[in-house]
Coordinates of C-alpha atoms in Angstrom, one line a residue:
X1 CA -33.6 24.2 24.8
X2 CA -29.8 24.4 24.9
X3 CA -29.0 28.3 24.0
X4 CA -25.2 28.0 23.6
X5 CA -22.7 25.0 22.3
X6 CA -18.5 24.8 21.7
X7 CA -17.3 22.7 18.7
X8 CA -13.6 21.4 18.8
X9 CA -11.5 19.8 16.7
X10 CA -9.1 16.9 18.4
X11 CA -6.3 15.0 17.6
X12 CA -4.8 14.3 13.7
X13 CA -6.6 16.5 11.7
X14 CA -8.9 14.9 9.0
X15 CA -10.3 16.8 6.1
X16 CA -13.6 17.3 6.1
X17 CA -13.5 18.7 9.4
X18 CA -14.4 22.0 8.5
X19 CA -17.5 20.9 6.9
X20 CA -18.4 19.6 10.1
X21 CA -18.3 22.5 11.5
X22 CA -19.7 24.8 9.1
X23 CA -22.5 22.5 9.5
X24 CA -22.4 22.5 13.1
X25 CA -22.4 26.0 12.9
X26 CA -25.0 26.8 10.3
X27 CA -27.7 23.7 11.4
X28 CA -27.5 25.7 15.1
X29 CA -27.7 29.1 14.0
X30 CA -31.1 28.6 12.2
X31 CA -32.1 27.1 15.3
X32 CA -31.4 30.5 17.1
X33 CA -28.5 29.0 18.8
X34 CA -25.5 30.6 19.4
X35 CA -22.5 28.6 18.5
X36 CA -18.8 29.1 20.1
X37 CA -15.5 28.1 18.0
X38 CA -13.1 26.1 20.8
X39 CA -9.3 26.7 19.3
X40 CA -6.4 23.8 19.5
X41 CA -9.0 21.2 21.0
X42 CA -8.9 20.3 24.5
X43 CA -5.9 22.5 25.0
X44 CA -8.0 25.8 23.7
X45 CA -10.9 24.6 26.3
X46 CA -9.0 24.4 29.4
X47 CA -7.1 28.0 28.3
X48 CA -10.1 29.6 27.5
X49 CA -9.3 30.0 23.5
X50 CA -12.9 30.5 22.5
X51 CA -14.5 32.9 19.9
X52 CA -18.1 32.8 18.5
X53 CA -18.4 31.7 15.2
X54 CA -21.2 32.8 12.8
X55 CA -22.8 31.9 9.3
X56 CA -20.3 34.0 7.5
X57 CA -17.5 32.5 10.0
X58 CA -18.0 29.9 8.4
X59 CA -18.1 30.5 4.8
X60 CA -16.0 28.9 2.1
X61 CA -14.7 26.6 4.4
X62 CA -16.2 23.5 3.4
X63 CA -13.6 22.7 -0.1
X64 CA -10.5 23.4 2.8
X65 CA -8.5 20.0 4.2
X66 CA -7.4 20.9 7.7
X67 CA -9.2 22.3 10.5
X68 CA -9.7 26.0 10.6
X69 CA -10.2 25.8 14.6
X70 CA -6.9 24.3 14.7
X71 CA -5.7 20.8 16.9
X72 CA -3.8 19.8 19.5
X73 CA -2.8 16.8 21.6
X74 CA -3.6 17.1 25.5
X75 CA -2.8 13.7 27.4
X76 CA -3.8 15.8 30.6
X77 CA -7.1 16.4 29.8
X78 CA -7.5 12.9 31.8
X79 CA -7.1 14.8 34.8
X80 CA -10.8 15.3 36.4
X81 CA -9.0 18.9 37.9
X82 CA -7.7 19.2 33.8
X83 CA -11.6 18.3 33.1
X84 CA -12.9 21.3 35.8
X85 CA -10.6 24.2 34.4
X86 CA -12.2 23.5 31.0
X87 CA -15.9 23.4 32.5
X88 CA -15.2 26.2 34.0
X89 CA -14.0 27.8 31.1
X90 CA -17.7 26.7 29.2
X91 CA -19.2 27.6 32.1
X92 CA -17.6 31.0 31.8
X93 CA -19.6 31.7 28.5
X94 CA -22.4 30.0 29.6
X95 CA -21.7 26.9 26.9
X96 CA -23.9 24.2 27.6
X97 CA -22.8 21.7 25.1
X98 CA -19.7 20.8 23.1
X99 CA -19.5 19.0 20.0
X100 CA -16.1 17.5 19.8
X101 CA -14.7 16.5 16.2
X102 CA -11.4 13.5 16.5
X103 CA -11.1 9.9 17.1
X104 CA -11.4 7.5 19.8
X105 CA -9.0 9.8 21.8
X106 CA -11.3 12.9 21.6
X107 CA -14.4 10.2 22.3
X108 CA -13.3 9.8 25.9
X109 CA -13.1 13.3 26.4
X110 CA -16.3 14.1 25.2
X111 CA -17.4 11.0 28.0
X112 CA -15.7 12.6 30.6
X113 CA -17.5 16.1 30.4
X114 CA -20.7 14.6 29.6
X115 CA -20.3 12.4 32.9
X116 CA -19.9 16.0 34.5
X117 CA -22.7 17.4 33.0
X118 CA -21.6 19.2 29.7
X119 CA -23.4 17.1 27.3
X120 CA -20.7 16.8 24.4
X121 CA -22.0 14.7 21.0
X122 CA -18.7 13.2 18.9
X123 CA -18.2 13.2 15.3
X124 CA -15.9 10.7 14.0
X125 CA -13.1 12.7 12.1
X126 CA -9.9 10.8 11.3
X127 CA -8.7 9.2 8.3
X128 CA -8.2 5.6 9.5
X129 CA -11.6 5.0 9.5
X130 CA -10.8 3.4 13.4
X131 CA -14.1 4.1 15.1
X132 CA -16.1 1.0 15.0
X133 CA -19.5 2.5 15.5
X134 CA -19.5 4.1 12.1
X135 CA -19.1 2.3 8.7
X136 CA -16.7 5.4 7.4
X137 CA -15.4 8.1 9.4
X138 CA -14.9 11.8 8.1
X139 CA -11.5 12.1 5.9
X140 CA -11.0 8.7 5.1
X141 CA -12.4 8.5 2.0
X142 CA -10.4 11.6 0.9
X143 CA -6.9 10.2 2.1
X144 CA -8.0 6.6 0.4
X145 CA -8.4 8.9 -2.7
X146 CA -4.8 10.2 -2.0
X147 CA -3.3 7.0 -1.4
X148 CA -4.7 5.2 -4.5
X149 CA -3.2 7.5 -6.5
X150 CA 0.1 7.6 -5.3
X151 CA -0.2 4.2 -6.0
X152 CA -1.7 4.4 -9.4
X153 CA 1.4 6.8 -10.1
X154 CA 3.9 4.1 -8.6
X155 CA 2.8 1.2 -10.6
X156 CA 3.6 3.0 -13.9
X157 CA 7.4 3.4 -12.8
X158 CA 7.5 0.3 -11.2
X159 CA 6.2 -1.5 -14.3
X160 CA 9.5 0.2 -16.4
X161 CA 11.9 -1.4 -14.0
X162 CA 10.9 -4.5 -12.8
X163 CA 10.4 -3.2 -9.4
X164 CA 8.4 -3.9 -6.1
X165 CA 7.2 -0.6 -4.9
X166 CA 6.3 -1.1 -0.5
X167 CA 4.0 1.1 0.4
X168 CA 3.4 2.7 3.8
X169 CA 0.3 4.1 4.7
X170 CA -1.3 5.6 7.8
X171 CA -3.6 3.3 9.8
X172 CA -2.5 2.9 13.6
X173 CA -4.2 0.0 14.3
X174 CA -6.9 -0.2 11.9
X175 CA -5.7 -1.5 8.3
X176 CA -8.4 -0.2 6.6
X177 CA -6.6 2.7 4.2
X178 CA -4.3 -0.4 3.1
X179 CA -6.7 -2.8 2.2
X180 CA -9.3 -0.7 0.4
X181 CA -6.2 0.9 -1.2
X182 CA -5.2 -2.4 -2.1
X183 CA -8.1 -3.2 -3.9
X184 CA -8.6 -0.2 -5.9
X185 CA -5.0 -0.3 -7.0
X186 CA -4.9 -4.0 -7.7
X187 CA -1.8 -4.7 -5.1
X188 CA -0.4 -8.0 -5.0
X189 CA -0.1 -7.6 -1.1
X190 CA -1.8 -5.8 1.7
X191 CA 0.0 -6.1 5.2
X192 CA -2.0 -5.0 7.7
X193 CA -2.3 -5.2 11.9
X194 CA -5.2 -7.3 11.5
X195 CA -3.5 -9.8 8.6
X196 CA -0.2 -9.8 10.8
X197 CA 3.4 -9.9 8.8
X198 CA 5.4 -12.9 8.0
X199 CA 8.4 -11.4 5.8
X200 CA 9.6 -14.8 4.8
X201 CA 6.5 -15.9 3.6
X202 CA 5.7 -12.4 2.4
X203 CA 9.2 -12.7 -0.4
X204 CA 8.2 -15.6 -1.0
X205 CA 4.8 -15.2 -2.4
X206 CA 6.7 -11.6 -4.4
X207 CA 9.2 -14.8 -6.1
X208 CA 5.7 -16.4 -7.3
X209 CA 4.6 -13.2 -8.7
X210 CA 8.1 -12.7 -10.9
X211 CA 8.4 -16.3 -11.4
X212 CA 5.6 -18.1 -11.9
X213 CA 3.1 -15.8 -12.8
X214 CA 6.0 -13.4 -14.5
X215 CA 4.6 -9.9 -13.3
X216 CA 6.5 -6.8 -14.8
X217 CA 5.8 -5.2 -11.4
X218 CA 4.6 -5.8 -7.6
X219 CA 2.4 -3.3 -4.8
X220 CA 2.9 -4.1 -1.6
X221 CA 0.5 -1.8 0.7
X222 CA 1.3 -1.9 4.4
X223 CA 0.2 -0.8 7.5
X224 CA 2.6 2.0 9.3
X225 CA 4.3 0.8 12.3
X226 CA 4.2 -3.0 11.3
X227 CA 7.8 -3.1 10.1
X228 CA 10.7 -0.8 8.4
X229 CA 9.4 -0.5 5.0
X230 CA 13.3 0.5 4.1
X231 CA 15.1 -2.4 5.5
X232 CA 11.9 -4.7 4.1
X233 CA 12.3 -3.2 0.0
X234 CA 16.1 -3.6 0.4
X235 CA 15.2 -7.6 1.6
X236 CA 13.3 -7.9 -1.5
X237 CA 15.9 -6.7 -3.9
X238 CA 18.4 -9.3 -2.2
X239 CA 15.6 -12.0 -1.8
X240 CA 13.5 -11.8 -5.3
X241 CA 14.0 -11.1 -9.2
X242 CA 12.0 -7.5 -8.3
X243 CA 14.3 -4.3 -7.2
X244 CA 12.7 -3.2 -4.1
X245 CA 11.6 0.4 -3.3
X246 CA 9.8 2.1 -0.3
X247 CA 7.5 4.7 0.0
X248 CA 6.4 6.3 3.0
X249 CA 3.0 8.5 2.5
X250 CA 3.1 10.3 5.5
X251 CA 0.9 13.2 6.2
X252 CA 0.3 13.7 2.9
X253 CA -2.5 11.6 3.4
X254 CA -4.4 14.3 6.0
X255 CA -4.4 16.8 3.2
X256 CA -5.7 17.9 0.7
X257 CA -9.8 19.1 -0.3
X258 CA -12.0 16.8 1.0
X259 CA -14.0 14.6 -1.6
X260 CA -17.6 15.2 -2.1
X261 CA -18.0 12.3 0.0
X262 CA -16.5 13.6 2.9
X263 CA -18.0 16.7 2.7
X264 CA -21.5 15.4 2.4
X265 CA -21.0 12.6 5.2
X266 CA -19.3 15.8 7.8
X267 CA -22.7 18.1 7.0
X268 CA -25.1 14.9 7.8
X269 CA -23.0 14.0 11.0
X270 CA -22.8 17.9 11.9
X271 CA -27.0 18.2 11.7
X272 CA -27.3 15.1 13.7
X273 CA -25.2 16.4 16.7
X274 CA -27.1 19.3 16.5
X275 CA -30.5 17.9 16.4
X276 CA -29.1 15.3 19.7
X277 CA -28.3 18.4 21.6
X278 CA -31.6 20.8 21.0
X279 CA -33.3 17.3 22.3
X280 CA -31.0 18.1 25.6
X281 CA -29.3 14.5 24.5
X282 CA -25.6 14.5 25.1
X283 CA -22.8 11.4 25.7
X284 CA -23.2 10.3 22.3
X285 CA -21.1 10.1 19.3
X286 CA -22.8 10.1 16.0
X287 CA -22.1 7.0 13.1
X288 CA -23.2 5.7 9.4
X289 CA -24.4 2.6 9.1
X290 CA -26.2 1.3 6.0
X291 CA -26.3 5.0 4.8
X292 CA -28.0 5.5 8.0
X293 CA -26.9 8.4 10.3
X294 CA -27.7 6.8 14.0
X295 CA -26.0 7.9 17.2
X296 CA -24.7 5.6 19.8
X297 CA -23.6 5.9 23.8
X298 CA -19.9 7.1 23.3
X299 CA -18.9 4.7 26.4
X300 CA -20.8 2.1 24.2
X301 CA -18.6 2.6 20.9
X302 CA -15.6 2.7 22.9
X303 CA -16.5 -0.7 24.2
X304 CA -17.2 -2.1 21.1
X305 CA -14.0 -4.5 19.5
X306 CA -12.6 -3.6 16.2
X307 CA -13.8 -5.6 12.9
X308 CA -12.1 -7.7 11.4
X309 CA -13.2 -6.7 8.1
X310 CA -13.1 -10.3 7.0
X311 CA -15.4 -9.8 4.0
X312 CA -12.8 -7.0 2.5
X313 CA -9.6 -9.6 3.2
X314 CA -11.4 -12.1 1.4
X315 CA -12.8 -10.2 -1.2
X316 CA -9.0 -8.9 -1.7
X317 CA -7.4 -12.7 -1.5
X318 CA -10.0 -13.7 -4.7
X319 CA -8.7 -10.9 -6.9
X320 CA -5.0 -11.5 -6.7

């Protein structure tokens, strides 16, 4: 049985990652296994920027957004002699296994050491909800929680002046966070990769809204990186009856105390890695489906092509 394992943190940080690892942690402890904290992700591997971590390392950790092992981009980790230096680091301590805690990003790190014999399990933390193995990935229920009530607080100004509040929110590539905002907030409009963005046919479905259907206010949720939000709120001020106004969420959205949720779904995905390693099972990253935790080939999940969510945009076009 596997004496030793590393857990990391990679790329945005998500709350609910410390959860994760105080589960990590704790589930591999009572198994009599010692567990090493890796700092700044890949970057702490390949430097050698690894403590232990114990039960009471852990403690109080699991109400904290954030990541108390800290995160840090390394494109270089591609590098199979990039990969060695942080084997040998593992090797070093005599880690046999790494779980690694990030996105797709982090996944195909994870691959690469498993494919060199480290077996690595990966949780999905991120808030985009962008791994397509897994229903819901750890932290985005929290910063859907943020975002709805940002927007909540927006609609009550915007209501008082007639406006059209445009709201940015994160989502590279995936426009989950916008559309489940936009249903829970009762947006008029959800731009998102997957819905594309027409702008003239986007003002003119806000004139239909003042006109026609004589709305005090408009929400307009959008995907970051689609268009300028700035430019678009000033085209609906010249272009409709509303007076447009961005907002840009930004990081706010990483932030903040994970939800019960979160917390709950990163101490169920932290046992499983656990129990995948002690099995000697490694190159797998760990899902929810159906309320079912179930692991999954991480070269399999990478593989596997983004949904569409069709159900959600249709659900969202009935309640307008």
């Amino acid at each position: 049985m596997v004496k030793r394992i590393g857990v990391l943190t990679s790329g945005g940080d998500a709350p609910g990652m410390n959860a994760a690892i105080r589960a990590v942690t704790r589930v591999a402890n009572s198994a009599g296994i010692e567990v090493y904290g890796i700092y700044d992700g890949y970057l702490g591997l390949v430097e050698g920027y690894i403590e232990p971590l114990t039960r009471s390392d852990v403690s109080d950790i699991i109400d904290r957004g954030g990541t108390i092992l800290g995160s840090a981009r390394l494109p270089e980790f591609k590098d199979p002699k990039v990969q060695q230096a942080g084997i040998h680091q593992l090797k070093k301590r005599g880690i046999e296994a790494v779980v690694v805690i990030g996105g797709d990003g982090s996944y195909r790190g994870a691959l690469a050491l498993s494919e060199q014999g480290i077996n690595c399990i990966g949780l999905p933390g991120t808030i985009d909800n962008d791994i397509t193995c897994t229903d819901f990935t750890i932290g985005f229920d929290t910063a859907l929680h943020t975002v709805v009530e940002a927007v909540d607080k927006l609609r009550d100004t915007s209501s008082s002046h007639h406006r059209c509040s445009v709201v940015e929110v994160m989502g590279n590539r995936c426009g989950d966070l916008a559309l489940w905002a936009g249903i829970a907030c009762g947006a008029e409009i959800v731009v998102t990769p997957q819905t594309g963005f027409e702008e003239t046919e986007v003002l003119e479905r806000l004139k239909e809204f003042d006109v026609v259907k004589k709305k005090r206010h408009a929400i307009v949720v959008i995907s970051e990186k689609i268009t300028d939000v700035d430019a678009f709120a000033k085209k609906v001020s010249l272009n409709t009856g509303f007076s447009g106004r961005a907002t840009v969420l930004g990081h706010v959205q990483r932030g903040g105390s994970p939800t019960p949720q979160d917390r709950v779904l990163a101490s169920r995905m932290g046992e499983k890695a656990v129990d995948l390693l002690i099995q000697g099972i490694g190159g797998q990253c760990v899902g929810i489906k159906d309320n079912q935790i179930i692991a999954v080939p991480i070269k399999e999940a990478l593989d596997i092509p983004r949904s569409s969510r069709k159900k959600l945009q249709d659900l969202f076009d009935r309640l307008v």
